[in-house]
Structures are given as C-alpha cells and as structure tokens.
mmCIF file of C-alpha atoms in Angstrom:
data_model
loop_
_atom_site.group_PDB
_atom_site.id
_atom_site.type_symbol
_atom_site.label_atom_id
_atom_site.label_comp_id
_atom_site.label_asym_id
_atom_site.label_seq_id
_atom_site.Cartn_x
_atom_site.Cartn_y
_atom_site.Cartn_z
ATOM 1 C CA UNK A 1 -96.807 27.764 31.053
ATOM 2 C CA UNK A 2 -96.497 28.823 34.865
ATOM 3 C CA UNK A 3 -93.328 30.754 36.248
ATOM 4 C CA UNK A 4 -92.345 27.713 38.297
ATOM 5 C CA UNK A 5 -92.601 25.602 35.226
ATOM 6 C CA UNK A 6 -90.641 28.027 33.256
ATOM 7 C CA UNK A 7 -87.825 27.875 35.818
ATOM 8 C CA UNK A 8 -87.514 24.199 35.985
ATOM 9 C CA UNK A 9 -86.426 24.342 32.497
ATOM 10 C CA UNK A 10 -83.347 25.144 30.686
ATOM 11 C CA UNK A 11 -84.186 28.012 28.240
ATOM 12 C CA UNK A 12 -83.175 28.168 24.407
ATOM 13 C CA UNK A 13 -79.910 29.913 24.841
ATOM 14 C CA UNK A 14 -76.657 30.604 23.187
ATOM 15 C CA UNK A 15 -73.778 32.579 24.556
ATOM 16 C CA UNK A 16 -70.660 33.945 22.598
ATOM 17 C CA UNK A 17 -67.547 34.430 24.811
ATOM 18 C CA UNK A 18 -65.489 36.521 22.776
ATOM 19 C CA UNK A 19 -68.196 39.330 21.613
ATOM 20 C CA UNK A 20 -67.154 42.064 23.714
ATOM 21 C CA UNK A 21 -63.800 42.078 22.058
ATOM 22 C CA UNK A 22 -65.277 42.355 18.384
ATOM 23 C CA UNK A 23 -65.290 45.854 16.946
ATOM 24 C CA UNK A 24 -66.801 47.544 13.959
ATOM 25 C CA UNK A 25 -67.183 51.327 12.455
ATOM 26 C CA UNK A 26 -69.465 53.851 14.078
ATOM 27 C CA UNK A 27 -72.783 55.121 12.985
ATOM 28 C CA UNK A 28 -72.868 58.534 11.203
ATOM 29 C CA UNK A 29 -72.388 61.432 13.517
ATOM 30 C CA UNK A 30 -75.237 63.498 11.994
ATOM 31 C CA UNK A 31 -78.009 61.267 12.984
ATOM 32 C CA UNK A 32 -78.791 63.037 16.390
ATOM 33 C CA UNK A 33 -78.745 66.294 14.627
ATOM 34 C CA UNK A 34 -81.111 65.186 12.052
ATOM 35 C CA UNK A 35 -83.516 63.617 14.510
ATOM 36 C CA UNK A 36 -83.345 66.622 16.834
ATOM 37 C CA UNK A 37 -84.600 69.282 14.016
ATOM 38 C CA UNK A 38 -87.560 66.962 13.492
ATOM 39 C CA UNK A 39 -90.979 68.402 14.878
ATOM 40 C CA UNK A 40 -91.919 66.704 17.994
ATOM 41 C CA UNK A 41 -88.578 65.478 18.811
ATOM 42 C CA UNK A 42 -87.731 64.693 22.309
ATOM 43 C CA UNK A 43 -85.394 61.881 23.990
ATOM 44 C CA UNK A 44 -87.799 59.080 24.965
ATOM 45 C CA UNK A 45 -87.812 58.284 28.957
ATOM 46 C CA UNK A 46 -85.047 56.315 30.391
ATOM 47 C CA UNK A 47 -86.729 55.196 33.632
ATOM 48 C CA UNK A 48 -84.664 53.732 36.642
ATOM 49 C CA UNK A 49 -86.866 50.675 38.088
ATOM 50 C CA UNK A 50 -85.173 49.906 41.573
ATOM 51 C CA UNK A 51 -87.591 46.887 42.451
ATOM 52 C CA UNK A 52 -86.432 45.330 39.093
ATOM 53 C CA UNK A 53 -82.766 45.552 39.976
ATOM 54 C CA UNK A 54 -83.717 43.900 43.354
ATOM 55 C CA UNK A 55 -85.604 41.127 41.759
ATOM 56 C CA UNK A 56 -82.661 40.650 39.294
ATOM 57 C CA UNK A 57 -79.684 40.718 41.673
ATOM 58 C CA UNK A 58 -78.133 43.386 39.863
ATOM 59 C CA UNK A 59 -77.012 47.094 40.882
ATOM 60 C CA UNK A 60 -79.689 48.933 38.618
ATOM 61 C CA UNK A 61 -82.148 48.542 35.886
ATOM 62 C CA UNK A 62 -83.294 51.093 33.497
ATOM 63 C CA UNK A 63 -85.985 51.010 30.916
ATOM 64 C CA UNK A 64 -85.626 52.729 27.845
ATOM 65 C CA UNK A 65 -89.421 53.535 27.177
ATOM 66 C CA UNK A 66 -90.253 53.867 23.378
ATOM 67 C CA UNK A 67 -93.963 54.090 23.936
ATOM 68 C CA UNK A 68 -94.201 57.478 22.226
ATOM 69 C CA UNK A 69 -91.652 57.920 19.776
ATOM 70 C CA UNK A 70 -92.118 61.169 17.511
ATOM 71 C CA UNK A 71 -95.794 60.791 18.042
ATOM 72 C CA UNK A 72 -95.883 56.784 17.417
ATOM 73 C CA UNK A 73 -95.806 54.059 19.820
ATOM 74 C CA UNK A 74 -92.736 52.554 19.124
ATOM 75 C CA UNK A 75 -89.187 53.156 18.011
ATOM 76 C CA UNK A 76 -89.286 52.632 14.146
ATOM 77 C CA UNK A 77 -89.791 56.189 13.175
ATOM 78 C CA UNK A 78 -86.331 56.984 14.013
ATOM 79 C CA UNK A 79 -85.148 54.505 11.003
ATOM 80 C CA UNK A 80 -88.236 55.343 8.883
ATOM 81 C CA UNK A 81 -87.542 59.149 8.809
ATOM 82 C CA UNK A 82 -83.821 59.076 8.246
ATOM 83 C CA UNK A 83 -84.264 56.140 5.542
ATOM 84 C CA UNK A 84 -86.898 58.262 3.696
ATOM 85 C CA UNK A 85 -84.935 61.518 4.135
ATOM 86 C CA UNK A 86 -81.930 59.881 2.340
ATOM 87 C CA UNK A 87 -83.854 58.193 -0.149
ATOM 88 C CA UNK A 88 -85.788 61.116 -1.329
ATOM 89 C CA UNK A 89 -82.567 63.194 -1.343
ATOM 90 C CA UNK A 90 -80.624 60.793 -3.363
ATOM 91 C CA UNK A 91 -83.658 60.622 -5.773
ATOM 92 C CA UNK A 92 -83.602 64.265 -6.233
ATOM 93 C CA UNK A 93 -79.914 64.471 -6.744
ATOM 94 C CA UNK A 94 -79.645 61.666 -8.882
ATOM 95 C CA UNK A 95 -82.624 62.402 -11.483
ATOM 96 C CA UNK A 96 -83.714 65.827 -10.542
ATOM 97 C CA UNK A 97 -87.021 64.607 -9.893
ATOM 98 C CA UNK A 98 -88.862 66.013 -6.634
ATOM 99 C CA UNK A 99 -92.503 64.714 -7.575
ATOM 100 C CA UNK A 100 -94.529 62.156 -5.399
ATOM 101 C CA UNK A 101 -93.133 58.630 -4.915
ATOM 102 C CA UNK A 102 -94.826 55.573 -3.829
ATOM 103 C CA UNK A 103 -92.917 54.318 -0.321
ATOM 104 C CA UNK A 104 -93.494 50.585 -0.313
ATOM 105 C CA UNK A 105 -92.816 48.411 2.676
ATOM 106 C CA UNK A 106 -93.703 45.276 4.347
ATOM 107 C CA UNK A 107 -94.337 45.149 8.269
ATOM 108 C CA UNK A 108 -95.775 43.335 11.350
ATOM 109 C CA UNK A 109 -97.129 46.735 12.450
ATOM 110 C CA UNK A 110 -94.748 49.462 13.635
ATOM 111 C CA UNK A 111 -92.552 49.831 10.946
ATOM 112 C CA UNK A 112 -95.018 50.120 8.388
ATOM 113 C CA UNK A 113 -96.939 52.693 10.328
ATOM 114 C CA UNK A 114 -93.801 54.706 10.781
ATOM 115 C CA UNK A 115 -93.138 54.841 7.195
ATOM 116 C CA UNK A 116 -96.803 55.728 6.245
ATOM 117 C CA UNK A 117 -96.693 58.567 8.730
ATOM 118 C CA UNK A 118 -93.455 59.846 7.301
ATOM 119 C CA UNK A 119 -94.679 59.623 3.887
ATOM 120 C CA UNK A 120 -98.206 61.581 4.785
ATOM 121 C CA UNK A 121 -95.879 64.320 6.366
ATOM 122 C CA UNK A 122 -93.900 64.750 3.441
ATOM 123 C CA UNK A 123 -96.528 64.569 0.799
ATOM 124 C CA UNK A 124 -95.751 61.105 -0.540
ATOM 125 C CA UNK A 125 -97.658 58.036 -0.844
ATOM 126 C CA UNK A 126 -97.122 54.696 0.975
ATOM 127 C CA UNK A 127 -98.205 51.237 0.365
ATOM 128 C CA UNK A 128 -97.850 48.705 3.080
ATOM 129 C CA UNK A 129 -98.113 45.005 2.996
ATOM 130 C CA UNK A 130 -99.084 43.335 6.037
ATOM 131 C CA UNK A 131 -98.684 39.450 7.012
ATOM 132 C CA UNK A 132 -101.149 37.045 8.326
ATOM 133 C CA UNK A 133 -101.608 37.557 12.195
ATOM 134 C CA UNK A 134 -101.494 41.443 12.767
ATOM 135 C CA UNK A 135 -104.248 42.563 14.720
ATOM 136 C CA UNK A 136 -107.150 44.723 12.611
ATOM 137 C CA UNK A 137 -106.657 47.877 14.980
ATOM 138 C CA UNK A 138 -102.821 47.827 14.081
ATOM 139 C CA UNK A 139 -103.680 47.617 10.307
ATOM 140 C CA UNK A 140 -106.226 50.340 10.866
ATOM 141 C CA UNK A 141 -103.466 52.493 12.437
ATOM 142 C CA UNK A 142 -101.493 52.135 9.251
ATOM 143 C CA UNK A 143 -104.550 52.986 7.168
ATOM 144 C CA UNK A 144 -105.284 55.924 9.378
ATOM 145 C CA UNK A 145 -101.942 57.472 7.987
ATOM 146 C CA UNK A 146 -103.427 57.536 4.486
ATOM 147 C CA UNK A 147 -101.449 54.601 3.117
ATOM 148 C CA UNK A 148 -102.674 51.779 0.863
ATOM 149 C CA UNK A 149 -102.637 48.518 2.777
ATOM 150 C CA UNK A 150 -102.416 45.096 1.265
ATOM 151 C CA UNK A 151 -103.184 42.134 3.811
ATOM 152 C CA UNK A 152 -101.022 38.893 2.585
ATOM 153 C CA UNK A 153 -102.407 35.665 3.562
ATOM 154 C CA UNK A 154 -98.950 34.262 4.629
ATOM 155 C CA UNK A 155 -95.690 35.313 6.783
ATOM 156 C CA UNK A 156 -93.862 38.170 7.169
ATOM 157 C CA UNK A 157 -91.092 36.969 4.879
ATOM 158 C CA UNK A 158 -93.937 36.278 2.067
ATOM 159 C CA UNK A 159 -95.333 39.988 2.670
ATOM 160 C CA UNK A 160 -91.659 41.255 2.183
ATOM 161 C CA UNK A 161 -91.411 39.637 -1.133
ATOM 162 C CA UNK A 162 -94.706 40.943 -2.351
ATOM 163 C CA UNK A 163 -93.466 44.531 -1.180
ATOM 164 C CA UNK A 164 -90.396 44.023 -3.189
ATOM 165 C CA UNK A 165 -92.231 43.056 -6.354
ATOM 166 C CA UNK A 166 -94.531 46.070 -6.067
ATOM 167 C CA UNK A 167 -91.854 48.316 -5.537
ATOM 168 C CA UNK A 168 -90.496 47.592 -8.954
ATOM 169 C CA UNK A 169 -93.166 49.533 -10.465
ATOM 170 C CA UNK A 170 -92.250 53.312 -12.043
ATOM 171 C CA UNK A 171 -92.036 56.010 -9.045
ATOM 172 C CA UNK A 172 -92.310 53.290 -6.246
ATOM 173 C CA UNK A 173 -89.131 52.599 -3.660
ATOM 174 C CA UNK A 174 -89.043 49.767 -1.265
ATOM 175 C CA UNK A 175 -88.308 51.002 2.217
ATOM 176 C CA UNK A 176 -87.825 47.764 4.118
ATOM 177 C CA UNK A 177 -86.249 47.334 7.385
ATOM 178 C CA UNK A 178 -84.490 43.947 6.422
ATOM 179 C CA UNK A 179 -81.786 43.315 3.912
ATOM 180 C CA UNK A 180 -80.820 40.616 1.461
ATOM 181 C CA UNK A 181 -78.089 40.258 -1.063
ATOM 182 C CA UNK A 182 -78.936 42.944 -3.755
ATOM 183 C CA UNK A 183 -80.947 45.106 -1.273
ATOM 184 C CA UNK A 184 -79.162 46.588 1.424
ATOM 185 C CA UNK A 185 -78.490 50.466 1.197
ATOM 186 C CA UNK A 186 -82.052 51.414 2.356
ATOM 187 C CA UNK A 187 -82.330 49.020 5.224
ATOM 188 C CA UNK A 188 -78.646 50.305 6.306
ATOM 189 C CA UNK A 189 -80.141 53.812 6.465
ATOM 190 C CA UNK A 190 -82.888 52.459 8.638
ATOM 191 C CA UNK A 191 -80.312 51.053 10.958
ATOM 192 C CA UNK A 192 -78.299 54.118 11.122
ATOM 193 C CA UNK A 193 -81.483 55.969 12.087
ATOM 194 C CA UNK A 194 -81.868 53.956 15.091
ATOM 195 C CA UNK A 195 -78.364 54.958 16.688
ATOM 196 C CA UNK A 196 -79.901 57.933 18.011
ATOM 197 C CA UNK A 197 -81.606 55.826 20.818
ATOM 198 C CA UNK A 198 -78.330 54.655 21.977
ATOM 199 C CA UNK A 199 -76.893 58.096 21.809
ATOM 200 C CA UNK A 200 -79.749 59.121 24.150
ATOM 201 C CA UNK A 201 -79.211 56.297 26.400
ATOM 202 C CA UNK A 202 -75.653 57.319 26.977
ATOM 203 C CA UNK A 203 -76.546 60.814 27.966
ATOM 204 C CA UNK A 204 -79.481 59.846 29.995
ATOM 205 C CA UNK A 205 -77.139 57.173 32.072
ATOM 206 C CA UNK A 206 -74.376 59.846 32.370
ATOM 207 C CA UNK A 207 -77.092 62.202 33.985
ATOM 208 C CA UNK A 208 -78.026 59.408 36.393
ATOM 209 C CA UNK A 209 -74.587 58.879 37.608
ATOM 210 C CA UNK A 210 -73.854 55.499 35.381
ATOM 211 C CA UNK A 211 -71.174 57.448 33.755
ATOM 212 C CA UNK A 212 -69.690 54.254 32.477
ATOM 213 C CA UNK A 213 -72.623 53.107 30.699
ATOM 214 C CA UNK A 214 -74.463 49.695 31.109
ATOM 215 C CA UNK A 215 -73.236 46.400 31.899
ATOM 216 C CA UNK A 216 -76.010 44.624 30.012
ATOM 217 C CA UNK A 217 -78.322 45.832 27.254
ATOM 218 C CA UNK A 218 -81.330 43.662 26.535
ATOM 219 C CA UNK A 219 -82.716 43.972 22.979
ATOM 220 C CA UNK A 220 -85.846 42.310 21.648
ATOM 221 C CA UNK A 221 -85.105 41.180 18.101
ATOM 222 C CA UNK A 222 -87.134 40.102 14.870
ATOM 223 C CA UNK A 223 -84.694 40.497 11.698
ATOM 224 C CA UNK A 224 -82.068 42.159 13.955
ATOM 225 C CA UNK A 225 -81.822 45.668 12.614
ATOM 226 C CA UNK A 226 -82.097 47.348 16.087
ATOM 227 C CA UNK A 227 -79.640 44.708 17.385
ATOM 228 C CA UNK A 228 -77.437 45.712 14.595
ATOM 229 C CA UNK A 229 -77.558 49.202 15.782
ATOM 230 C CA UNK A 230 -76.908 48.582 19.071
ATOM 231 C CA UNK A 231 -73.995 46.265 18.494
ATOM 232 C CA UNK A 232 -72.704 49.197 16.251
ATOM 233 C CA UNK A 233 -72.913 51.753 18.870
ATOM 234 C CA UNK A 234 -71.191 49.635 21.653
ATOM 235 C CA UNK A 235 -68.561 47.896 19.567
ATOM 236 C CA UNK A 236 -67.389 50.711 17.671
ATOM 237 C CA UNK A 237 -65.856 52.381 20.757
ATOM 238 C CA UNK A 238 -61.791 51.839 20.641
ATOM 239 C CA UNK A 239 -61.765 51.809 24.595
ATOM 240 C CA UNK A 240 -63.749 52.010 27.704
ATOM 241 C CA UNK A 241 -66.286 49.163 29.167
ATOM 242 C CA UNK A 242 -68.181 47.028 26.414
ATOM 243 C CA UNK A 243 -71.474 46.013 27.686
ATOM 244 C CA UNK A 244 -72.616 42.512 27.240
ATOM 245 C CA UNK A 245 -75.463 42.465 24.495
ATOM 246 C CA UNK A 246 -78.286 40.114 25.028
ATOM 247 C CA UNK A 247 -81.113 39.317 21.921
ATOM 248 C CA UNK A 248 -84.413 38.151 22.972
ATOM 249 C CA UNK A 249 -86.842 36.469 20.463
ATOM 250 C CA UNK A 250 -90.104 34.508 20.619
ATOM 251 C CA UNK A 251 -89.755 30.946 20.817
ATOM 252 C CA UNK A 252 -91.950 30.609 18.013
ATOM 253 C CA UNK A 253 -89.689 32.778 15.510
ATOM 254 C CA UNK A 254 -86.043 32.525 16.957
ATOM 255 C CA UNK A 255 -84.267 33.064 13.771
ATOM 256 C CA UNK A 256 -81.376 34.912 15.191
ATOM 257 C CA UNK A 257 -80.891 32.383 18.039
ATOM 258 C CA UNK A 258 -81.083 29.512 15.562
ATOM 259 C CA UNK A 259 -78.613 31.304 13.180
ATOM 260 C CA UNK A 260 -75.946 31.980 16.076
ATOM 261 C CA UNK A 261 -76.379 28.156 17.382
ATOM 262 C CA UNK A 262 -75.627 26.900 13.838
ATOM 263 C CA UNK A 263 -72.922 29.567 12.915
ATOM 264 C CA UNK A 264 -74.850 31.025 9.825
ATOM 265 C CA UNK A 265 -77.787 32.511 8.815
ATOM 266 C CA UNK A 266 -80.926 30.357 8.533
ATOM 267 C CA UNK A 267 -84.527 30.732 7.951
ATOM 268 C CA UNK A 268 -86.749 29.356 10.248
ATOM 269 C CA UNK A 269 -90.684 28.600 10.022
ATOM 270 C CA UNK A 270 -92.356 31.083 12.137
ATOM 271 C CA UNK A 271 -95.310 30.518 14.410
ATOM 272 C CA UNK A 272 -98.214 32.165 16.093
ATOM 273 C CA UNK A 273 -97.086 34.629 18.759
ATOM 274 C CA UNK A 274 -98.235 37.657 20.515
ATOM 275 C CA UNK A 275 -94.974 39.277 19.944
ATOM 276 C CA UNK A 276 -95.913 40.407 16.416
ATOM 277 C CA UNK A 277 -93.254 42.744 15.709
ATOM 278 C CA UNK A 278 -90.600 39.976 16.155
ATOM 279 C CA UNK A 279 -92.391 37.324 14.305
ATOM 280 C CA UNK A 280 -89.639 37.080 11.703
ATOM 281 C CA UNK A 281 -87.992 34.014 10.142
ATOM 282 C CA UNK A 282 -84.887 35.181 8.452
ATOM 283 C CA UNK A 283 -82.039 37.448 9.979
ATOM 284 C CA UNK A 284 -81.329 40.520 7.930
ATOM 285 C CA UNK A 285 -78.365 40.175 5.748
ATOM 286 C CA UNK A 286 -76.494 43.281 6.838
ATOM 287 C CA UNK A 287 -77.533 42.539 10.292
ATOM 288 C CA UNK A 288 -76.181 39.112 10.523
ATOM 289 C CA UNK A 289 -72.088 39.973 10.528
ATOM 290 C CA UNK A 290 -72.968 42.359 13.251
ATOM 291 C CA UNK A 291 -75.164 39.809 15.217
ATOM 292 C CA UNK A 292 -72.709 36.836 14.815
ATOM 293 C CA UNK A 293 -69.528 39.211 15.766
ATOM 294 C CA UNK A 294 -71.074 41.410 18.469
ATOM 295 C CA UNK A 295 -73.919 39.481 20.310
ATOM 296 C CA UNK A 296 -72.635 38.112 23.733
ATOM 297 C CA UNK A 297 -75.882 36.088 23.849
ATOM 298 C CA UNK A 298 -79.367 35.091 22.698
ATOM 299 C CA UNK A 299 -82.298 33.651 24.234
ATOM 300 C CA UNK A 300 -85.938 32.977 23.096
ATOM 301 C CA UNK A 301 -88.815 33.490 25.439
ATOM 302 C CA UNK A 302 -92.666 32.064 25.393
ATOM 303 C CA UNK A 303 -95.435 34.315 24.974
ATOM 304 C CA UNK A 304 -96.487 33.952 28.575
ATOM 305 C CA UNK A 305 -93.223 35.251 29.921
ATOM 306 C CA UNK A 306 -93.475 38.304 27.633
ATOM 307 C CA UNK A 307 -97.094 38.825 28.793
ATOM 308 C CA UNK A 308 -95.938 38.476 32.466
ATOM 309 C CA UNK A 309 -93.140 41.262 31.851
ATOM 310 C CA UNK A 310 -95.705 43.447 30.290
ATOM 311 C CA UNK A 311 -98.201 43.089 33.258
ATOM 312 C CA UNK A 312 -95.095 43.688 35.708
ATOM 313 C CA UNK A 313 -93.780 46.909 33.717
ATOM 314 C CA UNK A 314 -97.260 48.365 33.464
ATOM 315 C CA UNK A 315 -97.470 47.889 37.198
ATOM 316 C CA UNK A 316 -94.309 50.100 37.505
ATOM 317 C CA UNK A 317 -95.596 52.922 35.258
ATOM 318 C CA UNK A 318 -94.203 51.782 32.163
ATOM 319 C CA UNK A 319 -96.509 51.004 29.176
ATOM 320 C CA UNK A 320 -95.062 48.469 27.097
ATOM 321 C CA UNK A 321 -96.557 45.954 24.444
ATOM 322 C CA UNK A 322 -95.285 42.242 24.393
ATOM 323 C CA UNK A 323 -92.297 42.930 21.900
ATOM 324 C CA UNK A 324 -90.987 45.589 24.260
ATOM 325 C CA UNK A 325 -91.650 43.697 27.193
ATOM 326 C CA UNK A 326 -89.703 40.765 25.841
ATOM 327 C CA UNK A 327 -86.306 42.561 27.118
ATOM 328 C CA UNK A 328 -87.468 41.997 30.802
ATOM 329 C CA UNK A 329 -88.695 38.543 29.883
ATOM 330 C CA UNK A 330 -85.225 37.831 28.441
ATOM 331 C CA UNK A 331 -83.411 39.270 31.434
ATOM 332 C CA UNK A 332 -85.628 37.127 34.000
ATOM 333 C CA UNK A 333 -84.918 34.081 31.820
ATOM 334 C CA UNK A 334 -81.241 34.393 31.732
ATOM 335 C CA UNK A 335 -81.043 34.936 35.339
ATOM 336 C CA UNK A 336 -83.413 32.585 36.898
ATOM 337 C CA UNK A 337 -84.153 28.854 36.541
ATOM 338 C CA UNK A 338 -81.795 25.944 35.770
ATOM 339 C CA UNK A 339 -78.439 27.265 34.631
ATOM 340 C CA UNK A 340 -79.193 30.637 35.834
ATOM 341 C CA UNK A 341 -76.036 31.314 37.824
ATOM 342 C CA UNK A 342 -74.010 30.057 34.941
ATOM 343 C CA UNK A 343 -75.801 32.347 32.490
ATOM 344 C CA UNK A 344 -75.170 35.525 34.795
ATOM 345 C CA UNK A 345 -71.522 34.588 34.953
ATOM 346 C CA UNK A 346 -71.211 34.243 31.328
ATOM 347 C CA UNK A 347 -72.716 37.853 30.905
ATOM 348 C CA UNK A 348 -70.578 39.283 33.579
ATOM 349 C CA UNK A 349 -73.247 40.218 35.766
ATOM 350 C CA UNK A 350 -73.059 40.680 39.701
ATOM 351 C CA UNK A 351 -74.832 42.750 42.185
ATOM 352 C CA UNK A 352 -73.398 46.230 41.077
ATOM 353 C CA UNK A 353 -74.110 46.006 37.251
ATOM 354 C CA UNK A 354 -76.182 48.471 35.339
ATOM 355 C CA UNK A 355 -78.803 46.840 33.071
ATOM 356 C CA UNK A 356 -80.669 48.544 30.332
ATOM 357 C CA UNK A 357 -83.930 47.065 28.791
ATOM 358 C CA UNK A 358 -85.139 48.200 25.549
ATOM 359 C CA UNK A 359 -88.848 48.307 25.691
ATOM 360 C CA UNK A 360 -89.211 49.063 21.882
ATOM 361 C CA UNK A 361 -93.202 49.575 21.621
ATOM 362 C CA UNK A 362 -95.782 50.888 24.131
ATOM 363 C CA UNK A 363 -99.060 48.872 24.541
ATOM 364 C CA UNK A 364 -100.909 50.776 21.958
ATOM 365 C CA UNK A 365 -98.544 49.555 19.469
ATOM 366 C CA UNK A 366 -100.052 46.072 19.933
ATOM 367 C CA UNK A 367 -103.705 46.076 20.183
ATOM 368 C CA UNK A 368 -103.563 42.299 22.046
ATOM 369 C CA UNK A 369 -104.217 43.018 25.418
ATOM 370 C CA UNK A 370 -102.326 41.054 28.032
ATOM 371 C CA UNK A 371 -105.639 39.756 29.542
ATOM 372 C CA UNK A 372 -106.223 38.023 26.274
ATOM 373 C CA UNK A 373 -103.056 35.766 26.574
#
C-alpha cells in the first residue's frame, strides 16, 4: 500500500479517554541496581530526531534505541536476566538445589535468544520453541547461544503450548514472557525487568531538558508485556504529568486492539507479518488489566508502513527492525490521514509536545531486509 493510500483510509484505532487517570503500584525499586551490576550494562541511547518532530507537528521526538542491549539486538535481555535470576534464586532457596536446570521458552526471536544467552552465561541449559515464520537466521542466532531449538509448524501460541509441556519435565522451568491463569509469577518478573528501560528514559529526558517527561510514548506490542511495564511506570506516579500511551501492533495480529475494542481479552488468528516479534494472537493475562486500564490508544499498522519507518530511521542513524520501527509507523498513522486531527486531539498532542518512540529491536534482530518487503 502506498503512503497516499494509507492516508486516505481510517486506520484500525481505539481510544480510551480516561486512561491517564488510572493508577497502579510501581515496579520494584531494585531493578536498576540489578541491571547496572551486570557485565556490559550501559543505558541504551535516547536519540533526539528534530526532523521527525517537524514532520509530526510536535515539539520534540526522541527514539529509545534498543539495537544493542547487553550485547543483544533487542530490549528482551532486561526481562530475561531478572526473571532467570529470580527463578534460580527461589529454586535454590526452596529446595537447596543449585545444579543445572533447563530454561524452556517459546519465542518469535528476541526473547528466546535472551533466555538462551542468559542460560549460557550462568552455566544453565536452554530449550527454545520457535513458531513457523521466524527467519532461519534468527533461529541460528538462538542456536549459537548453545540452546536446543525446536521449530514448531504452527503459531506463536502453539509454540508456547509446546514449551509449557516440555517444561513439565524434571529439572526444567518455563521462562515465558506471556502469562495465562495459573502461570503468572515468572512472566511478572519479566515485566518487572523491563522497568529499567523506562527509568533510563526519565534520566535521559531530564538531561535533555525535558524534565516533565514525555507527552506521548509509542510502544510496539505483541502480547503486551513491555506495554504493561510502560503503563506500570507512568501510571504508578501519584502526581505530575501523565503521558499518553499508544500501543502499536501489526494489522495481521492486533490482539490488543481487538481486545480493547471488545472490552475483554480475545484471541485473534494471526497472519503473516514481517513484524515477527509482534505476531501474537492473545494478550498476556497479567498484562491485560494494565492495558485495559492504562493505555490511551491502540493502533494497528500494515507491514509496508513499518518498513517505510525503518528506512526513515536508518536514514537518521537509528538501526531499527520492523518491530522497533512500528513505534514510528504508529505515530505517523495516528497523526496523518483521515481523522488525524481528531486523533491528535484525543492524545493531547500539540506543537510543543514531547514524544518518545520505543524502538525495541535493531535491524540485526530481524534478518528480513527492508528491501525484501
């Protein structure tokens, strides 16, 4: 679809006027210290891109660039390291067992690689289930972390089911970044781990003179775990400015948008999308209350828009894969085209607004080249 065609249609969109008044408890305070103590830790860049601000009709646009996080090309290591740390510590405390364990997970790419890397560094084993459609190079990157990889001829949800079955074996534990009734504790730790990203943004914006924080944060969403962390961060403050929070999904797998539209969590049948890490059909059970309560708006974008956004970011010096570039694609979608002014007003944006785009992965995380799509 051409840019002009995209702008002539009303995008898949949901808005929730009362979200900025919703409140929740904060993430644990010790997360930043934990991550800061890890070898190779440093805050990822928050890059200001004035040309994007001009194009978008806002005051300032910053991109949180997660193309190199703890040596991996995506933000997922923040959740994996904390969850594995908590899992192993609790296992040792409850049973006295400190021997090897198999960390089992399903993944569209980045989370599985992060679990595999964490397992390797800690002398543990990893078994990663990968659904149909993940690029062979992404699978190879997980294998290179010395993980056992099982490729599943089905969807992400099917890979999660298979991983849960495998984790029932002795000396195995499921480290999954989505939750369902009866499996929520470890996914909750993964979400907690992502809070470090938000703490960094606060510090970096303050250093850039934006001491009041952002007016809008645009978040790529799969099952909603990162969005849960972002909602938790910005909706747990007792006072101060509350930013608008926008979720962005592929049109082929917009489970959060559909759930918000219906007012209850639903499963959608996913399709083929280059935004592989966002190709999820069911919201996480622990994320849903936060998404329903704290997201201001949700939008779904086609692959072509994400590809164009990745090209634009690359031209500005930011390496971003299709999932990461979805944040920019979503911003462009809500601010342009049919109904753009109404959507801008609904999000409270004007010519002075500060926008943060979460570019959740670098181009190396998703081997599909922009030219291929």
